[in-house]
């Protein structure tokens, strides 16, 4: 039997948090509000086309989930 572990949830939560944060950053930048200095990774996410589009985010989450499920199947006798 193949037992499915709960895999990919920390990555998915992290991706959702980064996506929400990048939306907040984009909203603040549109209205010229001051923000604290951002790390390079957040600037990369903010400027990335994939993160600014909901369909791109959905594709990314599905891809991460499929990769983690594929590599985490545990065969038990």
Tab-separated table of C-alpha atoms in Angstrom:
chain	number	residue	atom	x	y	z
A	1	UNK	CA	0.000	0.000	0.000
A	2	UNK	CA	1.068	3.559	-0.614
A	3	UNK	CA	0.540	5.879	2.298
A	4	UNK	CA	0.461	9.595	1.574
A	5	UNK	CA	2.220	11.759	4.092
A	6	UNK	CA	1.205	15.327	4.686
A	7	UNK	CA	3.893	16.973	2.594
A	8	UNK	CA	4.502	20.445	1.303
A	9	UNK	CA	2.373	22.307	3.812
A	10	UNK	CA	5.246	24.363	5.295
A	11	UNK	CA	6.331	25.365	1.783
A	12	UNK	CA	2.774	26.251	0.825
A	13	UNK	CA	2.291	28.352	3.952
A	14	UNK	CA	5.590	30.116	3.288
A	15	UNK	CA	4.614	30.789	-0.321
A	16	UNK	CA	1.242	32.220	0.719
A	17	UNK	CA	2.871	34.438	3.360
A	18	UNK	CA	5.398	35.756	0.826
A	19	UNK	CA	2.630	36.357	-1.707
A	20	UNK	CA	0.518	38.337	0.778
A	21	UNK	CA	3.576	40.310	1.852
A	22	UNK	CA	4.435	41.131	-1.760
A	23	UNK	CA	0.850	42.296	-2.346
A	24	UNK	CA	1.138	44.607	0.672
A	25	UNK	CA	4.468	45.911	-0.626
A	26	UNK	CA	3.005	46.571	-4.076
A	27	UNK	CA	0.021	48.359	-2.526
A	28	UNK	CA	2.275	50.541	-0.394
A	29	UNK	CA	4.583	51.341	-3.305
A	30	UNK	CA	1.614	52.435	-5.444
A	31	UNK	CA	0.664	55.037	-2.842
A	32	UNK	CA	4.271	56.126	-2.156
A	33	UNK	CA	4.182	55.138	1.498
A	34	UNK	CA	7.462	54.587	3.278
A	35	UNK	CA	8.404	51.006	4.031
A	36	UNK	CA	11.203	49.563	6.141
A	37	UNK	CA	14.170	48.305	4.098
A	38	UNK	CA	13.378	44.987	2.473
A	39	UNK	CA	15.676	42.017	2.045
A	40	UNK	CA	16.763	41.106	-1.466
A	41	UNK	CA	14.428	38.119	-1.580
A	42	UNK	CA	11.348	40.246	-0.939
A	43	UNK	CA	12.444	42.711	-3.616
A	44	UNK	CA	12.820	39.810	-6.027
A	45	UNK	CA	9.334	38.548	-5.169
A	46	UNK	CA	7.878	42.018	-5.533
A	47	UNK	CA	9.390	42.489	-9.001
A	48	UNK	CA	8.576	38.981	-10.193
A	49	UNK	CA	5.789	38.645	-12.742
A	50	UNK	CA	4.805	35.231	-11.380
A	51	UNK	CA	3.996	36.544	-7.913
A	52	UNK	CA	1.981	39.515	-9.134
A	53	UNK	CA	-0.458	37.306	-11.046
A	54	UNK	CA	-2.908	35.005	-9.195
A	55	UNK	CA	-2.757	32.348	-11.922
A	56	UNK	CA	1.016	32.309	-11.635
A	57	UNK	CA	0.765	31.831	-7.879
A	58	UNK	CA	-1.735	29.005	-8.333
A	59	UNK	CA	0.568	27.277	-10.825
A	60	UNK	CA	3.523	27.662	-8.459
A	61	UNK	CA	1.617	26.221	-5.481
A	62	UNK	CA	0.367	23.254	-7.520
A	63	UNK	CA	3.879	22.598	-8.829
A	64	UNK	CA	5.371	22.646	-5.311
A	65	UNK	CA	2.611	20.376	-4.012
A	66	UNK	CA	3.032	17.865	-6.843
A	67	UNK	CA	6.810	17.739	-6.430
A	68	UNK	CA	6.627	17.208	-2.681
A	69	UNK	CA	3.938	14.530	-2.987
A	70	UNK	CA	5.884	12.705	-5.704
A	71	UNK	CA	9.037	12.564	-3.589
A	72	UNK	CA	7.349	11.722	-0.285
A	73	UNK	CA	5.349	8.581	-1.083
A	74	UNK	CA	6.158	5.929	1.501
A	75	UNK	CA	5.704	2.282	0.582
A	76	UNK	CA	4.795	0.022	3.476
A	77	UNK	CA	4.445	-3.748	3.404
